[in-house]
mmCIF file of C-alpha atoms in Angstrom:
data_model
loop_
_atom_site.group_PDB
_atom_site.id
_atom_site.type_symbol
_atom_site.label_atom_id
_atom_site.label_comp_id
_atom_site.label_asym_id
_atom_site.label_seq_id
_atom_site.Cartn_x
_atom_site.Cartn_y
_atom_site.Cartn_z
ATOM 1 C CA MET A 1 17.501 1.537 -21.671
ATOM 2 C CA ALA A 2 13.692 1.408 -21.540
ATOM 3 C CA ASP A 3 12.765 2.828 -24.752
ATOM 4 C CA GLU A 4 15.208 0.330 -26.356
ATOM 5 C CA ALA A 5 14.148 -2.492 -24.534
ATOM 6 C CA LEU A 6 10.210 -1.393 -25.368
ATOM 7 C CA PHE A 7 11.227 -1.396 -29.426
ATOM 8 C CA GLN A 8 13.315 -4.730 -29.233
ATOM 9 C CA PHE A 9 10.445 -6.428 -27.321
ATOM 10 C CA LEU A 10 7.900 -5.367 -29.467
ATOM 11 C CA HIS A 11 10.208 -6.264 -32.802
ATOM 12 C CA ASN A 12 10.525 -9.802 -31.164
ATOM 13 C CA GLU A 13 6.886 -10.244 -30.874
ATOM 14 C CA VAL A 14 6.225 -8.758 -34.362
ATOM 15 C CA ILE A 15 8.402 -11.523 -35.778
ATOM 16 C CA GLN A 16 7.128 -14.201 -33.903
ATOM 17 C CA TYR A 17 3.691 -13.324 -34.925
ATOM 18 C CA VAL A 18 4.370 -12.755 -38.505
ATOM 19 C CA ASN A 19 6.397 -16.134 -38.621
ATOM 20 C CA SER A 20 3.319 -17.835 -37.218
ATOM 21 C CA ALA A 21 0.680 -16.130 -39.495
ATOM 22 C CA GLU A 22 2.771 -16.512 -42.596
ATOM 23 C CA SER A 23 3.647 -20.324 -41.682
ATOM 24 C CA GLY A 24 2.135 -21.921 -44.907
ATOM 25 C CA ASP A 25 5.006 -20.581 -46.626
ATOM 26 C CA THR A 26 7.814 -22.737 -47.208
ATOM 27 C CA GLU A 27 10.877 -20.517 -47.777
ATOM 28 C CA ASN A 28 10.077 -17.992 -45.405
ATOM 29 C CA GLY A 29 10.235 -15.640 -47.794
ATOM 30 C CA ARG A 30 6.709 -14.059 -47.122
ATOM 31 C CA CYS A 31 7.343 -13.511 -43.500
ATOM 32 C CA VAL A 32 10.772 -11.510 -44.421
ATOM 33 C CA SER A 33 8.916 -9.458 -46.876
ATOM 34 C CA LYS A 34 5.989 -8.610 -44.733
ATOM 35 C CA LEU A 35 8.442 -7.373 -41.998
ATOM 36 C CA GLU A 36 10.447 -5.596 -44.816
ATOM 37 C CA ASN A 37 7.135 -3.784 -45.761
ATOM 38 C CA MET A 38 6.167 -2.955 -42.100
ATOM 39 C CA GLY A 39 9.931 -1.617 -41.731
ATOM 40 C CA PHE A 40 9.653 0.483 -44.951
ATOM 41 C CA ARG A 41 6.564 2.416 -43.643
ATOM 42 C CA VAL A 42 7.653 2.989 -40.146
ATOM 43 C CA GLY A 43 11.061 4.251 -41.939
ATOM 44 C CA GLN A 44 9.035 6.625 -44.156
ATOM 45 C CA GLY A 45 7.205 7.962 -41.225
ATOM 46 C CA LEU A 46 10.474 8.570 -39.131
ATOM 47 C CA VAL A 47 12.151 10.262 -41.542
ATOM 48 C CA GLU A 48 9.205 12.406 -41.943
ATOM 49 C CA ARG A 49 9.546 13.377 -38.388
ATOM 50 C CA PHE A 50 13.269 13.712 -38.067
ATOM 51 C CA THR A 51 13.939 16.091 -41.198
ATOM 52 C CA LYS A 52 11.126 18.391 -40.168
ATOM 53 C CA ASP A 53 13.784 21.105 -39.349
ATOM 54 C CA THR A 54 16.949 19.975 -40.817
ATOM 55 C CA ALA A 55 18.439 21.808 -43.979
ATOM 56 C CA ARG A 56 18.232 20.287 -47.484
ATOM 57 C CA PHE A 57 20.803 17.697 -48.168
ATOM 58 C CA LYS A 58 23.572 18.262 -50.361
ATOM 59 C CA ASP A 59 23.875 14.761 -52.276
ATOM 60 C CA GLU A 60 23.302 11.153 -52.175
ATOM 61 C CA LEU A 61 26.358 10.567 -49.696
ATOM 62 C CA ASP A 62 25.161 13.372 -47.430
ATOM 63 C CA VAL A 63 21.646 11.735 -47.301
ATOM 64 C CA MET A 64 23.494 8.354 -46.497
ATOM 65 C CA LYS A 65 25.620 9.862 -43.681
ATOM 66 C CA PHE A 66 22.573 11.134 -42.079
ATOM 67 C CA ILE A 67 21.000 7.615 -42.261
ATOM 68 C CA CYS A 68 24.048 6.394 -40.599
ATOM 69 C CA LYS A 69 24.431 8.769 -38.236
ATOM 70 C CA ASP A 70 21.109 10.606 -36.960
ATOM 71 C CA PHE A 71 18.682 8.129 -38.092
ATOM 72 C CA TRP A 72 20.568 5.014 -36.924
ATOM 73 C CA THR A 73 21.269 6.577 -33.492
ATOM 74 C CA CYS A 74 17.614 7.389 -33.214
ATOM 75 C CA VAL A 75 16.628 4.064 -33.828
ATOM 76 C CA PHE A 76 19.730 1.802 -32.531
ATOM 77 C CA LYS A 77 21.124 4.355 -29.832
ATOM 78 C CA LYS A 78 24.551 3.931 -31.737
ATOM 79 C CA GLN A 79 25.982 5.053 -35.090
ATOM 80 C CA ILE A 80 26.920 2.585 -37.950
ATOM 81 C CA ASP A 81 30.438 1.736 -37.497
ATOM 82 C CA ASN A 82 31.535 2.054 -40.886
ATOM 83 C CA LEU A 83 30.075 3.022 -44.331
ATOM 84 C CA ARG A 84 31.871 2.370 -47.578
ATOM 85 C CA THR A 85 30.798 3.165 -51.069
ATOM 86 C CA ASN A 86 32.076 2.252 -54.452
ATOM 87 C CA HIS A 87 30.772 5.675 -55.622
ATOM 88 C CA GLN A 88 28.876 4.371 -58.125
ATOM 89 C CA GLY A 89 25.387 3.685 -56.246
ATOM 90 C CA ILE A 90 26.637 0.805 -53.784
ATOM 91 C CA TYR A 91 27.066 1.778 -50.171
ATOM 92 C CA VAL A 92 27.602 -1.033 -47.319
ATOM 93 C CA LEU A 93 26.883 0.270 -43.882
ATOM 94 C CA GLN A 94 28.353 -1.982 -41.292
ATOM 95 C CA ASP A 95 27.220 -2.413 -37.428
ATOM 96 C CA ASN A 96 29.467 -4.197 -35.380
ATOM 97 C CA LYS A 97 27.135 -4.791 -33.039
ATOM 98 C CA PHE A 98 23.631 -4.472 -34.075
ATOM 99 C CA ARG A 99 20.985 -4.550 -31.228
ATOM 100 C CA LEU A 100 18.536 -6.443 -32.999
ATOM 101 C CA LEU A 101 20.862 -9.498 -33.216
ATOM 102 C CA ASN A 102 22.080 -8.794 -29.631
ATOM 103 C CA GLN A 103 20.038 -11.233 -27.794
ATOM 104 C CA LEU A 104 20.691 -13.986 -30.348
ATOM 105 C CA SER A 105 23.279 -16.500 -29.472
ATOM 106 C CA ALA A 106 26.382 -15.966 -31.492
ATOM 107 C CA GLY A 107 26.321 -19.582 -32.558
ATOM 108 C CA LYS A 108 26.197 -20.461 -36.243
ATOM 109 C CA GLN A 109 23.216 -22.656 -36.052
ATOM 110 C CA TYR A 110 21.097 -19.187 -35.479
ATOM 111 C CA LEU A 111 22.766 -17.845 -38.394
ATOM 112 C CA ASP A 112 19.404 -18.979 -40.689
ATOM 113 C CA HIS A 113 17.144 -17.209 -38.244
ATOM 114 C CA ALA A 114 19.200 -13.881 -39.088
ATOM 115 C CA PRO A 115 17.249 -12.918 -42.043
ATOM 116 C CA LYS A 116 13.664 -12.415 -39.958
ATOM 117 C CA TYR A 117 15.825 -10.170 -37.579
ATOM 118 C CA LEU A 118 17.265 -8.239 -40.306
ATOM 119 C CA ALA A 119 14.002 -7.600 -42.568
ATOM 120 C CA PHE A 120 12.176 -4.780 -40.711
ATOM 121 C CA THR A 121 15.689 -2.799 -40.595
ATOM 122 C CA CYS A 122 16.178 -3.265 -44.414
ATOM 123 C CA GLY A 123 12.806 -1.831 -44.838
ATOM 124 C CA LEU A 124 13.414 1.092 -42.546
ATOM 125 C CA VAL A 125 16.488 2.051 -44.416
ATOM 126 C CA ARG A 126 14.591 1.839 -47.877
ATOM 127 C CA GLY A 127 11.671 3.509 -46.670
ATOM 128 C CA GLY A 128 13.812 6.479 -44.645
ATOM 129 C CA LEU A 129 15.829 6.549 -48.150
ATOM 130 C CA SER A 130 12.742 6.643 -50.231
ATOM 131 C CA ASN A 131 11.462 9.558 -48.142
ATOM 132 C CA LEU A 132 14.519 11.285 -49.125
ATOM 133 C CA GLY A 133 13.950 10.859 -52.546
ATOM 134 C CA VAL A 134 16.540 7.828 -53.044
ATOM 135 C CA LYS A 135 15.153 4.894 -54.449
ATOM 136 C CA SER A 136 16.995 1.717 -53.229
ATOM 137 C CA ILE A 137 17.289 -1.900 -52.927
ATOM 138 C CA VAL A 138 18.644 -2.865 -49.389
ATOM 139 C CA THR A 139 19.984 -6.195 -48.356
ATOM 140 C CA ALA A 140 21.751 -7.436 -45.171
ATOM 141 C CA GLU A 141 24.200 -10.015 -44.528
ATOM 142 C CA VAL A 142 25.531 -11.617 -41.330
ATOM 143 C CA SER A 143 28.666 -13.522 -40.805
ATOM 144 C CA VAL A 144 29.274 -13.339 -37.243
ATOM 145 C CA MET A 145 26.558 -12.361 -34.980
ATOM 146 C CA PRO A 146 26.077 -9.498 -33.617
ATOM 147 C CA ALA A 147 27.912 -7.837 -36.578
ATOM 148 C CA CYS A 148 26.152 -7.236 -39.661
ATOM 149 C CA LYS A 149 26.258 -5.276 -43.203
ATOM 150 C CA PHE A 150 23.678 -3.538 -44.839
ATOM 151 C CA GLN A 151 24.145 -3.279 -48.744
ATOM 152 C CA VAL A 152 22.255 -0.437 -50.252
ATOM 153 C CA MET A 153 21.692 -0.401 -54.092
ATOM 154 C CA ILE A 154 20.531 3.052 -55.220
ATOM 155 C CA GLN A 155 18.326 2.654 -58.266
ATOM 156 C CA LYS A 156 18.597 5.373 -60.729
ATOM 157 C CA MET A 157 15.626 7.299 -62.073
ATOM 158 C CA MET T 1 10.304 12.450 -29.679
ATOM 159 C CA ALA T 2 12.097 9.881 -31.749
ATOM 160 C CA ASP T 3 11.664 7.007 -29.651
ATOM 161 C CA GLU T 4 7.849 7.730 -29.004
ATOM 162 C CA ALA T 5 7.607 8.017 -33.005
ATOM 163 C CA LEU T 6 9.319 4.525 -33.447
ATOM 164 C CA PHE T 7 7.106 2.715 -31.022
ATOM 165 C CA GLN T 8 3.978 4.644 -32.236
ATOM 166 C CA PHE T 9 4.759 3.972 -36.072
ATOM 167 C CA LEU T 10 5.549 -0.011 -35.208
ATOM 168 C CA HIS T 11 2.306 -0.190 -32.979
ATOM 169 C CA ASN T 12 0.412 0.962 -35.849
ATOM 170 C CA GLU T 13 1.995 -1.326 -38.223
ATOM 171 C CA VAL T 14 1.181 -4.256 -35.926
ATOM 172 C CA ILE T 15 -2.501 -3.434 -35.603
ATOM 173 C CA GLN T 16 -2.830 -2.926 -39.579
ATOM 174 C CA TYR T 17 -0.825 -6.526 -39.819
ATOM 175 C CA VAL T 18 -2.809 -8.457 -37.078
ATOM 176 C CA ASN T 19 -5.919 -6.942 -38.411
ATOM 177 C CA SER T 20 -5.382 -8.168 -41.974
ATOM 178 C CA ALA T 21 -4.209 -11.444 -41.083
ATOM 179 C CA GLU T 22 -6.832 -12.232 -38.757
ATOM 180 C CA SER T 23 -9.522 -11.024 -41.178
ATOM 181 C CA GLY T 24 -11.486 -14.048 -41.093
ATOM 182 C CA ASP T 25 -12.912 -13.331 -37.980
ATOM 183 C CA THR T 26 -16.144 -10.853 -38.195
ATOM 184 C CA GLU T 27 -15.928 -9.981 -34.408
ATOM 185 C CA ASN T 28 -12.521 -8.619 -34.396
ATOM 186 C CA GLY T 29 -12.053 -10.465 -31.235
ATOM 187 C CA ARG T 30 -9.170 -12.480 -32.588
ATOM 188 C CA CYS T 31 -7.336 -9.555 -33.605
ATOM 189 C CA VAL T 32 -7.977 -7.830 -30.238
ATOM 190 C CA SER T 33 -6.972 -11.045 -28.205
ATOM 191 C CA LYS T 34 -3.489 -11.196 -30.411
ATOM 192 C CA LEU T 35 -2.622 -7.737 -29.783
ATOM 193 C CA GLU T 36 -3.436 -8.067 -26.176
ATOM 194 C CA ASN T 37 -1.054 -11.307 -25.768
ATOM 195 C CA MET T 38 1.541 -9.383 -27.618
ATOM 196 C CA GLY T 39 1.286 -6.573 -24.937
ATOM 197 C CA PHE T 40 1.168 -9.187 -22.243
ATOM 198 C CA ARG T 41 4.840 -10.486 -23.177
ATOM 199 C CA VAL T 42 6.290 -7.452 -23.905
ATOM 200 C CA GLY T 43 4.767 -6.037 -20.620
ATOM 201 C CA GLN T 44 6.249 -9.228 -18.916
ATOM 202 C CA GLY T 45 9.735 -8.286 -20.490
ATOM 203 C CA LEU T 46 9.740 -4.600 -19.808
ATOM 204 C CA VAL T 47 8.928 -5.227 -15.825
ATOM 205 C CA GLU T 48 11.783 -7.534 -15.503
ATOM 206 C CA ARG T 49 14.205 -4.769 -17.030
ATOM 207 C CA PHE T 50 12.459 -1.960 -14.933
ATOM 208 C CA THR T 51 12.506 -3.713 -11.499
ATOM 209 C CA LYS T 52 16.202 -4.957 -11.735
ATOM 210 C CA ASP T 53 17.579 -2.726 -9.415
ATOM 211 C CA THR T 54 14.275 -1.623 -7.242
ATOM 212 C CA ALA T 55 13.351 -2.143 -4.001
ATOM 213 C CA ARG T 56 10.449 -4.423 -3.252
ATOM 214 C CA PHE T 57 6.919 -3.586 -3.384
ATOM 215 C CA LYS T 58 4.849 -2.905 -0.064
ATOM 216 C CA ASP T 59 1.815 -4.073 -1.228
ATOM 217 C CA GLU T 60 -0.401 -4.128 -4.120
ATOM 218 C CA LEU T 61 -1.221 -0.158 -4.431
ATOM 219 C CA ASP T 62 2.515 0.400 -4.290
ATOM 220 C CA VAL T 63 2.493 -2.066 -7.324
ATOM 221 C CA MET T 64 -0.251 -0.024 -9.073
ATOM 222 C CA LYS T 65 1.495 3.077 -8.271
ATOM 223 C CA PHE T 66 4.592 2.036 -9.867
ATOM 224 C CA ILE T 67 2.598 1.134 -13.064
ATOM 225 C CA CYS T 68 1.040 4.471 -13.340
ATOM 226 C CA LYS T 69 4.443 6.269 -12.719
ATOM 227 C CA ASP T 70 7.454 4.585 -13.707
ATOM 228 C CA PHE T 71 6.187 2.142 -16.040
ATOM 229 C CA TRP T 72 3.746 4.565 -17.824
ATOM 230 C CA THR T 73 6.498 7.279 -18.169
ATOM 231 C CA CYS T 74 8.925 4.742 -19.884
ATOM 232 C CA VAL T 75 6.409 3.629 -22.332
ATOM 233 C CA PHE T 76 4.157 6.556 -22.807
ATOM 234 C CA LYS T 77 6.174 9.520 -21.480
ATOM 235 C CA LYS T 78 3.670 10.795 -19.512
ATOM 236 C CA GLN T 79 2.259 9.595 -15.954
ATOM 237 C CA ILE T 80 -1.234 8.425 -15.599
ATOM 238 C CA ASP T 81 -3.369 11.119 -14.738
ATOM 239 C CA ASN T 82 -5.649 9.867 -12.075
ATOM 240 C CA LEU T 83 -5.832 6.476 -10.033
ATOM 241 C CA ARG T 84 -8.753 5.526 -8.209
ATOM 242 C CA THR T 85 -9.527 2.213 -6.583
ATOM 243 C CA ASN T 86 -12.635 0.751 -4.388
ATOM 244 C CA HIS T 87 -9.873 -0.541 -2.211
ATOM 245 C CA GLN T 88 -11.803 -4.205 -2.993
ATOM 246 C CA GLY T 89 -9.363 -5.312 -5.790
ATOM 247 C CA ILE T 90 -10.471 -2.639 -8.755
ATOM 248 C CA TYR T 91 -8.323 0.242 -9.921
ATOM 249 C CA VAL T 92 -8.909 2.578 -12.716
ATOM 250 C CA LEU T 93 -6.344 4.129 -14.170
ATOM 251 C CA GLN T 94 -7.229 7.348 -16.498
ATOM 252 C CA ASP T 95 -5.105 9.063 -19.231
ATOM 253 C CA ASN T 96 -6.400 12.085 -20.381
ATOM 254 C CA LYS T 97 -4.325 12.127 -23.495
ATOM 255 C CA PHE T 98 -3.281 8.527 -24.470
ATOM 256 C CA ARG T 99 -0.496 8.605 -26.709
ATOM 257 C CA LEU T 100 -1.788 5.697 -29.036
ATOM 258 C CA LEU T 101 -5.126 7.438 -29.335
ATOM 259 C CA ASN T 102 -3.458 10.805 -30.058
ATOM 260 C CA GLN T 103 -3.375 10.329 -33.794
ATOM 261 C CA LEU T 104 -6.964 9.240 -34.309
ATOM 262 C CA SER T 105 -9.657 11.766 -35.161
ATOM 263 C CA ALA T 106 -11.756 12.460 -31.740
ATOM 264 C CA GLY T 107 -14.983 12.002 -33.930
ATOM 265 C CA LYS T 108 -17.327 9.618 -32.867
ATOM 266 C CA GLN T 109 -17.209 7.360 -35.963
ATOM 267 C CA TYR T 110 -13.716 6.333 -35.028
ATOM 268 C CA LEU T 111 -14.762 4.908 -31.705
ATOM 269 C CA ASP T 112 -15.302 1.482 -33.182
ATOM 270 C CA HIS T 113 -11.552 1.378 -33.799
ATOM 271 C CA ALA T 114 -10.634 2.100 -30.374
ATOM 272 C CA PRO T 115 -10.445 -1.449 -28.890
ATOM 273 C CA LYS T 116 -7.575 -2.253 -31.519
ATOM 274 C CA TYR T 117 -5.612 0.668 -30.271
ATOM 275 C CA LEU T 118 -6.048 -0.273 -26.734
ATOM 276 C CA ALA T 119 -5.460 -4.137 -26.869
ATOM 277 C CA PHE T 120 -1.649 -3.999 -26.644
ATOM 278 C CA THR T 121 -1.698 -1.630 -23.801
ATOM 279 C CA CYS T 122 -4.357 -3.623 -21.657
ATOM 280 C CA GLY T 123 -1.961 -6.536 -22.360
ATOM 281 C CA LEU T 124 1.326 -4.497 -21.564
ATOM 282 C CA VAL T 125 -0.229 -3.586 -18.198
ATOM 283 C CA ARG T 126 -1.629 -7.420 -17.292
ATOM 284 C CA GLY T 127 1.932 -8.566 -18.163
ATOM 285 C CA GLY T 128 4.005 -6.217 -15.733
ATOM 286 C CA LEU T 129 1.713 -6.721 -13.232
ATOM 287 C CA SER T 130 1.624 -10.558 -13.920
ATOM 288 C CA ASN T 131 5.477 -10.402 -13.280
ATOM 289 C CA LEU T 132 5.238 -8.423 -10.042
ATOM 290 C CA GLY T 133 2.964 -11.176 -8.758
ATOM 291 C CA VAL T 134 -0.349 -9.560 -9.279
ATOM 292 C CA LYS T 135 -2.814 -11.556 -11.558
ATOM 293 C CA SER T 136 -5.606 -9.174 -12.925
ATOM 294 C CA ILE T 137 -8.268 -8.575 -15.866
ATOM 295 C CA VAL T 138 -7.517 -5.519 -17.789
ATOM 296 C CA THR T 139 -10.048 -3.923 -19.777
ATOM 297 C CA ALA T 140 -10.287 -0.471 -21.644
ATOM 298 C CA GLU T 141 -12.824 2.121 -22.306
ATOM 299 C CA VAL T 142 -13.137 5.507 -24.179
ATOM 300 C CA SER T 143 -15.890 8.233 -23.928
ATOM 301 C CA VAL T 144 -14.040 10.900 -25.706
ATOM 302 C CA MET T 145 -10.712 10.555 -27.536
ATOM 303 C CA PRO T 146 -7.634 10.583 -26.599
ATOM 304 C CA ALA T 147 -9.006 10.293 -23.076
ATOM 305 C CA CYS T 148 -9.267 6.696 -22.136
ATOM 306 C CA LYS T 149 -9.371 4.568 -18.762
ATOM 307 C CA PHE T 150 -8.003 1.157 -17.785
ATOM 308 C CA GLN T 151 -9.792 -0.755 -15.235
ATOM 309 C CA VAL T 152 -7.966 -3.490 -13.581
ATOM 310 C CA MET T 153 -9.576 -6.114 -11.805
ATOM 311 C CA ILE T 154 -7.201 -7.960 -9.295
ATOM 312 C CA GLN T 155 -7.855 -11.659 -9.073
ATOM 313 C CA LYS T 156 -7.069 -12.996 -5.792
ATOM 314 C CA MET T 157 -5.169 -15.999 -5.669
#
């Protein structure tokens, strides 16, 4: 409970701060991209720690499963609820009760704020994958909070 | 291990970001005060969670012991190593291996950077105490990393 709370509170503070520091920007795009970048570096660092003693991954799907299970559990204390793929480099990770949206009211009027609360995590996944040799673009989408979907598009090198 | 890493990595990112966002300032004072403020609010939130089911504290010393033991363990995975007081409202909390300094080289040339790495925690303690009804000023001092001392001056109301 406590660790989660620490991360959640700090995450909220970071959003508030970045949002105010980048307030010159109308589109909120810069705020989101700063948060994404932070997530990227944190994701890189975390994966480095987590995989120190694990065996080499078999393939891309194996890497994605690691992200959905071990990685997600470490950060969010639960697994991804559903992983789907078109077997052509697109993966959709669905979390039915995403922890960082959990504190927001589910009302539609807050949907506009969702991107700020998802940007860090998009970066986290991208950074994690990147350090496992998988280059990707990660986006997120919310229809009804606190459920959300992360779409991972693998960039073939 | 993992939770700690998440907090540490995010904490580092926050320092980097705040430092660059407040770079107009020569003294670094604004960066430190922003970090302290973030810590304050996180500390308030954490104490609210932690003490939900605990008994009322006997006195000021009892509150300080809670900060040194339960609170510190939750955030830093260890207790404060030494608590001293002059019984007139000044408390010194010593951590001989402070986790957020652990990653910095102990060389003297990095001592200048220490305040940035301690500001969030000063705020954390001040915020925690504040929500327990104890108004205080918290400062930190390092002589040899990663050991450090937090001085808490209670403000009588």
